[in-house]
Short mmCIF file of C-alpha atoms and ligand atoms in Angstrom, two decimals:
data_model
loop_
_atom_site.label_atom_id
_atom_site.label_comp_id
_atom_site.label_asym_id
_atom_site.label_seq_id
_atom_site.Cartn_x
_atom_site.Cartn_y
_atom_site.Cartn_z
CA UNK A 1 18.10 120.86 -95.29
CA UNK A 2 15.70 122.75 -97.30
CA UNK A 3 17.52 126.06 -98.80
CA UNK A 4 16.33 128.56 -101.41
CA UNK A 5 15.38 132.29 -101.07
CA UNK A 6 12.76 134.00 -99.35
CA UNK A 7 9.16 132.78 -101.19
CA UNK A 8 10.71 129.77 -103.02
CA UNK A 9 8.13 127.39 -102.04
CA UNK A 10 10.02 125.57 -98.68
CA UNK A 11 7.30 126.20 -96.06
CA UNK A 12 4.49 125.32 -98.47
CA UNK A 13 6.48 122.27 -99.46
CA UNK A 14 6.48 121.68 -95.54
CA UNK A 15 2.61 122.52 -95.42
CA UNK A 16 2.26 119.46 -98.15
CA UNK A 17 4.25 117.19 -96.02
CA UNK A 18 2.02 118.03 -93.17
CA UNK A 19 -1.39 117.82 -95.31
CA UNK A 20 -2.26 120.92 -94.77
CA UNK A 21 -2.59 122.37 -97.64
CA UNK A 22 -4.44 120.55 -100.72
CA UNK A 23 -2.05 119.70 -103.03
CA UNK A 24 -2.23 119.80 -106.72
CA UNK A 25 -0.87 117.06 -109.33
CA UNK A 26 1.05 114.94 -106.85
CA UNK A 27 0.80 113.16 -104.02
CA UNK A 28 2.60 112.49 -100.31
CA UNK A 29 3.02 109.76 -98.57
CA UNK A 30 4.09 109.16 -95.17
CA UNK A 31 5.68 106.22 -94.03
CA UNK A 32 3.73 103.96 -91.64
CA UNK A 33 5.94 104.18 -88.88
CA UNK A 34 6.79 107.88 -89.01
CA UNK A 35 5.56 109.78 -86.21
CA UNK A 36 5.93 113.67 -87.33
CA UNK A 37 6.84 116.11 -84.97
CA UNK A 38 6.55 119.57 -86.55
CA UNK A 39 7.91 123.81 -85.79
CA UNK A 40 6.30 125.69 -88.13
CA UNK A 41 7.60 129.15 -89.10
CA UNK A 42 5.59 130.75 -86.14
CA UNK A 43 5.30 127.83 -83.83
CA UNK A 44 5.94 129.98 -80.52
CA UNK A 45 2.85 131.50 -81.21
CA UNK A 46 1.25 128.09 -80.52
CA UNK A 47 2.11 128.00 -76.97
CA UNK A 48 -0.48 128.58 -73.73
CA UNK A 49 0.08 132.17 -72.96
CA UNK A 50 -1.43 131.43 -69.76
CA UNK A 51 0.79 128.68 -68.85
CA UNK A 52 4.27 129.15 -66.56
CA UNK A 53 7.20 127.96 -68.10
CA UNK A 54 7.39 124.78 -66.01
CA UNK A 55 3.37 123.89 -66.32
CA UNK A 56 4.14 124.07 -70.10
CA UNK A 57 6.78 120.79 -69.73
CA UNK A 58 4.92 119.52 -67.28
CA UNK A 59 2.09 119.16 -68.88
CA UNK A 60 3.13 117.18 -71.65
CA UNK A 61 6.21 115.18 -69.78
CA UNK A 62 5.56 111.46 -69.35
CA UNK A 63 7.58 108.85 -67.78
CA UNK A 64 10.93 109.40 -66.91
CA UNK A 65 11.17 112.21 -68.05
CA UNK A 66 8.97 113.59 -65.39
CA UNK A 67 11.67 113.47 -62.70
CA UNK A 68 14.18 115.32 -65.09
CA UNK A 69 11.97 118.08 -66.14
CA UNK A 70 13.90 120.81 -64.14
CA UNK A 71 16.92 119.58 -65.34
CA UNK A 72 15.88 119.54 -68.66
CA UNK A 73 15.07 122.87 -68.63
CA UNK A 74 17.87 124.08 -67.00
CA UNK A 75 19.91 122.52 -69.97
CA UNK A 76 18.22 125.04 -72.08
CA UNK A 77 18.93 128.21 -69.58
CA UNK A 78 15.54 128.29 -67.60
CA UNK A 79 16.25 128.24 -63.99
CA UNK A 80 15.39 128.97 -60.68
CA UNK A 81 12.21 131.07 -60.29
CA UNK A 82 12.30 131.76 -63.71
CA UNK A 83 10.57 129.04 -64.48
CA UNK A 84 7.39 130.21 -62.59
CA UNK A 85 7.57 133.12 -65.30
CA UNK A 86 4.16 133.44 -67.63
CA UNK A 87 4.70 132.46 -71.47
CA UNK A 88 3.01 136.03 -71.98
CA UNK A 89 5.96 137.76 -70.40
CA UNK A 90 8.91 135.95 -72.11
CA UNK A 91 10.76 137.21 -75.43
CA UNK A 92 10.67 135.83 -78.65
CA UNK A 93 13.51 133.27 -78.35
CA UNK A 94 12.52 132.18 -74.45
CA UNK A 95 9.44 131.05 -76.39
CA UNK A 96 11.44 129.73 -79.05
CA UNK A 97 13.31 127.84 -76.59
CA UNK A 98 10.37 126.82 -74.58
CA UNK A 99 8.44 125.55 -77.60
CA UNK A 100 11.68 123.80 -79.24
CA UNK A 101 12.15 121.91 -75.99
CA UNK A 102 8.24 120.53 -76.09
CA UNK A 103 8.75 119.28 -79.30
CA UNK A 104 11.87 117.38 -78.54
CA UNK A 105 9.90 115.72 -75.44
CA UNK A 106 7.36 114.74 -78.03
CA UNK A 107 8.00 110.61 -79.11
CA UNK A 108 8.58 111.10 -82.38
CA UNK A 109 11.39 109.97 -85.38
CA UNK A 110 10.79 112.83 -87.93
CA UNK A 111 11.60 116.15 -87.15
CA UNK A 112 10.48 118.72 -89.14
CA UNK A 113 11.83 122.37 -88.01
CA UNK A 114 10.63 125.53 -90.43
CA UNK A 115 13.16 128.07 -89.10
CA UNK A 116 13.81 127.29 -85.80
CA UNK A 117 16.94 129.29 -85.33
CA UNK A 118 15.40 132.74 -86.41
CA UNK A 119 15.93 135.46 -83.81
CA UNK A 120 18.05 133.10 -81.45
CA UNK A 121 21.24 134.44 -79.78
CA UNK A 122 24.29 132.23 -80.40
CA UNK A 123 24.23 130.45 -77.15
CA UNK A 124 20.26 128.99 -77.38
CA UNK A 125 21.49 128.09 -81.21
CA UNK A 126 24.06 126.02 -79.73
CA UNK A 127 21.94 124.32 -77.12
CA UNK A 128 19.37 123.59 -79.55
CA UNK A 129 21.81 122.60 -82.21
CA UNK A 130 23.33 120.23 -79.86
CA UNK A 131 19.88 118.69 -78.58
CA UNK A 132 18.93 118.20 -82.55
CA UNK A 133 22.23 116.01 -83.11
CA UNK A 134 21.37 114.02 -80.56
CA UNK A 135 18.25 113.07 -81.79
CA UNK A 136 17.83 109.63 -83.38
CA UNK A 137 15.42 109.91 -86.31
CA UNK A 138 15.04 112.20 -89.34
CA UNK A 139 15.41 115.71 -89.09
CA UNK A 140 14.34 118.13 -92.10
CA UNK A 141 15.28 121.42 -91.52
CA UNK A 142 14.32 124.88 -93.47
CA UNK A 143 17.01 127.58 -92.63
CA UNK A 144 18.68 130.49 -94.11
CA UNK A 145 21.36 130.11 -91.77
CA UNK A 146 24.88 128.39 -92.74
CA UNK A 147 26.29 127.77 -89.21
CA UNK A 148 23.14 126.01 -87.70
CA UNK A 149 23.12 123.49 -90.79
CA UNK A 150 26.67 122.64 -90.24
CA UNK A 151 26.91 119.60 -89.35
CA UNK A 152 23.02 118.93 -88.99
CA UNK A 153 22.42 118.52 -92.56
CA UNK A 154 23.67 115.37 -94.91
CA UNK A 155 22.15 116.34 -97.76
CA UNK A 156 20.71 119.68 -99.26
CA UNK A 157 17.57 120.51 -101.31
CA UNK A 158 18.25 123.14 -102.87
CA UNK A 159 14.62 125.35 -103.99
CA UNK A 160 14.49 127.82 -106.60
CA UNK A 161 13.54 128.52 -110.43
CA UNK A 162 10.28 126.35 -109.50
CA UNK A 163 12.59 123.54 -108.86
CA UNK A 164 13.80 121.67 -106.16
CA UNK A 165 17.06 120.45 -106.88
CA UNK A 166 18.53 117.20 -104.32
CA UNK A 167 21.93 117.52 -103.54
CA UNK A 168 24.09 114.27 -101.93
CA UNK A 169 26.16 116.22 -99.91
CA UNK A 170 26.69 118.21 -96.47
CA UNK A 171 26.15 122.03 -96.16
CA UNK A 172 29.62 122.91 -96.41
CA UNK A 173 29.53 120.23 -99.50
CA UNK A 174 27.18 122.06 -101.73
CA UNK A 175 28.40 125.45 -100.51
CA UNK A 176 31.70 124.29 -101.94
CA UNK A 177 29.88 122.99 -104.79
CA UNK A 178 28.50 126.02 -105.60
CA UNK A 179 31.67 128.37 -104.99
CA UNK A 180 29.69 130.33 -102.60
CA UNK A 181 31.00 131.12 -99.07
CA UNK A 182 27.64 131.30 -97.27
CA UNK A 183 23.72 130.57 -98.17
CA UNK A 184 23.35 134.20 -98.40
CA UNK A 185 24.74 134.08 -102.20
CA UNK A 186 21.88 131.43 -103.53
CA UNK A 187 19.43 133.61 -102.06
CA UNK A 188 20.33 137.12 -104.24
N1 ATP B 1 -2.21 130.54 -99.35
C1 ATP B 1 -1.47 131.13 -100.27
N2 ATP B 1 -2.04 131.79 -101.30
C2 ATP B 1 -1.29 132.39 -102.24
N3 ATP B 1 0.04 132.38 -102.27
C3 ATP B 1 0.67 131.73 -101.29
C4 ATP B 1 -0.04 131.08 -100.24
N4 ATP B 1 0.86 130.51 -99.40
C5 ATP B 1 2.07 130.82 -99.91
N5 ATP B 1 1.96 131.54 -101.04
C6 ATP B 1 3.07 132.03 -101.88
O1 ATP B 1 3.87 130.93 -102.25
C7 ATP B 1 5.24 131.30 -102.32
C8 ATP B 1 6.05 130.37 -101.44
O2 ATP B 1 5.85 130.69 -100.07
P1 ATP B 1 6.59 129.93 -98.89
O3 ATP B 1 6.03 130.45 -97.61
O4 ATP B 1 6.52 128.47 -99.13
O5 ATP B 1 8.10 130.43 -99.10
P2 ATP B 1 9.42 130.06 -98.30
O6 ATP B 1 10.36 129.43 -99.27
O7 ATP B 1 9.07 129.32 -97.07
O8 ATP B 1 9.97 131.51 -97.93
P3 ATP B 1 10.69 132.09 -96.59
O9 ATP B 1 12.15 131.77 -96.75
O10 ATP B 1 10.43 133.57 -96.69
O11 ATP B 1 10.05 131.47 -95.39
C9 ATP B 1 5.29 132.76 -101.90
O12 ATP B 1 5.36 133.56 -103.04
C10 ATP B 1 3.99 132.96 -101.16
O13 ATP B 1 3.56 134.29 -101.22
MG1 MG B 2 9.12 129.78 -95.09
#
C-alpha cells in the first residue's frame, strides 16, 4: 500500500513506475516477466462512452472466459438488461466497476490500482476487494481508505516529508505502530 496525504507524491511515484513521466536522478526498472496492469486515479474516464456495458467485456474477453462473461458481470451487480445500458449513462462507480472488472480480465501479475475504491458504496468495495485477494500476482495499491487495505496490504509505504518510508508490516500493523486508529491521522 502506498499511504501519505493528499499531494505527497504517490500518483507521481505511480506515473514513474509506469514511465510516464521523465524522471529525474533515478531510475526504474521493471522486471522482465512483469506484465503491468494499471487504474489510474481517473481510469473510468478511459472507457468507450459509446460502448454497452456487455460490448465493453466482450470486447476484450478471450478464451474461457468468453463463455463466463455474463456471469462475471453479474458477480459484480450488472444484470439482466442492464447490461445493454450505454457507459455514457452509468454513474461514477458503475464505471468504476465496469473498468475495475476489465482490468482484472487483463493477463497480467502486477496490479497497480491509484484509488480504486473512491466514491464506491460498501457493497462494490467488497466485491472488488474480494476479486483483488484472489488475484495471484502483485498488487500495489494507493488508498486513503483503512478498511479496503485491510487485509490487501502486507506491507505499507508510508509517503510524506519528501520521504517514502517502507514499513514490514500489515495495515492494521503500522496503524498500531503508529498509535493512530485510522489513516486519516497521518494525513493531518
Ligand atoms: N505535472 C506536474 N507539474 C507540477 N506539479 C505537479 C505535476 N504533477 C504533480 N504535481 C505536484 O506534485 C505533488 C504530488 O502529486 P501527486 O498527484 O503525486 O499526489 P498524491 O500523493 O497522489 O495525492 P492524492 O492523495 O491527492 O492523490 C502535488 O503537489 C502536485 O501538485
Ligand atoms: Mg494521487
Amino acid at each position: 500500500a502506498f499511504v501519505g496525504k493528499n499531494g505527497e507524491g504517490k500518483s507521481t511515484m505511480i506515473k514513474a513506475i509506469m514511465k510516464e513521466i521523465e524522471i529525474n536522478g533515478g531510475s526504474v526498472e521493471i522486471g522482465h516477466n512483469a506484465q503491468i496492469g494499471y487504474f489510474a486515479q481517473n481510469q473510468a474516464a478511459q472507457l468507450d462512452e459509446n460502448a454497452t456495458i456487455f460490448e465493453t467485456i466482450d470486447r476484450i474477453a478471450v478464451g474461457d472466459v468468453r463463455t463466463q462473461i455474463k456471469n462475471i458481470l453479474g458477480a459484480f451487480m450488472f444484470q439482466g438488461d442492464d447490461i445493454q445500458k450505454k457507459v455514457k449513462v452509468l454513474s461514477g462507480g458503475e464505471k468504476t466497476r465496469l473498468a475495475m472488472i476489465k482490468l482484472l480480465l487483463e493477463p497480467v501479475n502486477l496490479l497497480i490500482l491509484d484509488e480504486p475504491s473512491n466514491h464506491l458504496d460498501m457493497k462494490t468495495k467488497d466485491i472488488i476487494k474480494d476479486a483483488l485477494r484472489d488475484f495471484d500476482g502483485t498488487l500495489i495499491l494507493v488508498s486513503h481508505d483503512r478498511d479496503f487495505l485491510d487485509g490487501l496490504a502486507e506491507k505499507v509505504f508510508e509517503f510524506g516529508n519528501k520521504r517514502v518510508k517502507e514499513h514490514f508490516e500489515d495495515i492494521k500493523g503500522f496503524l498500531v505502530h503508529k498509535k493512530m486508529d485510522s489513516l486519516k491521522e497521518i494525513e493531518k
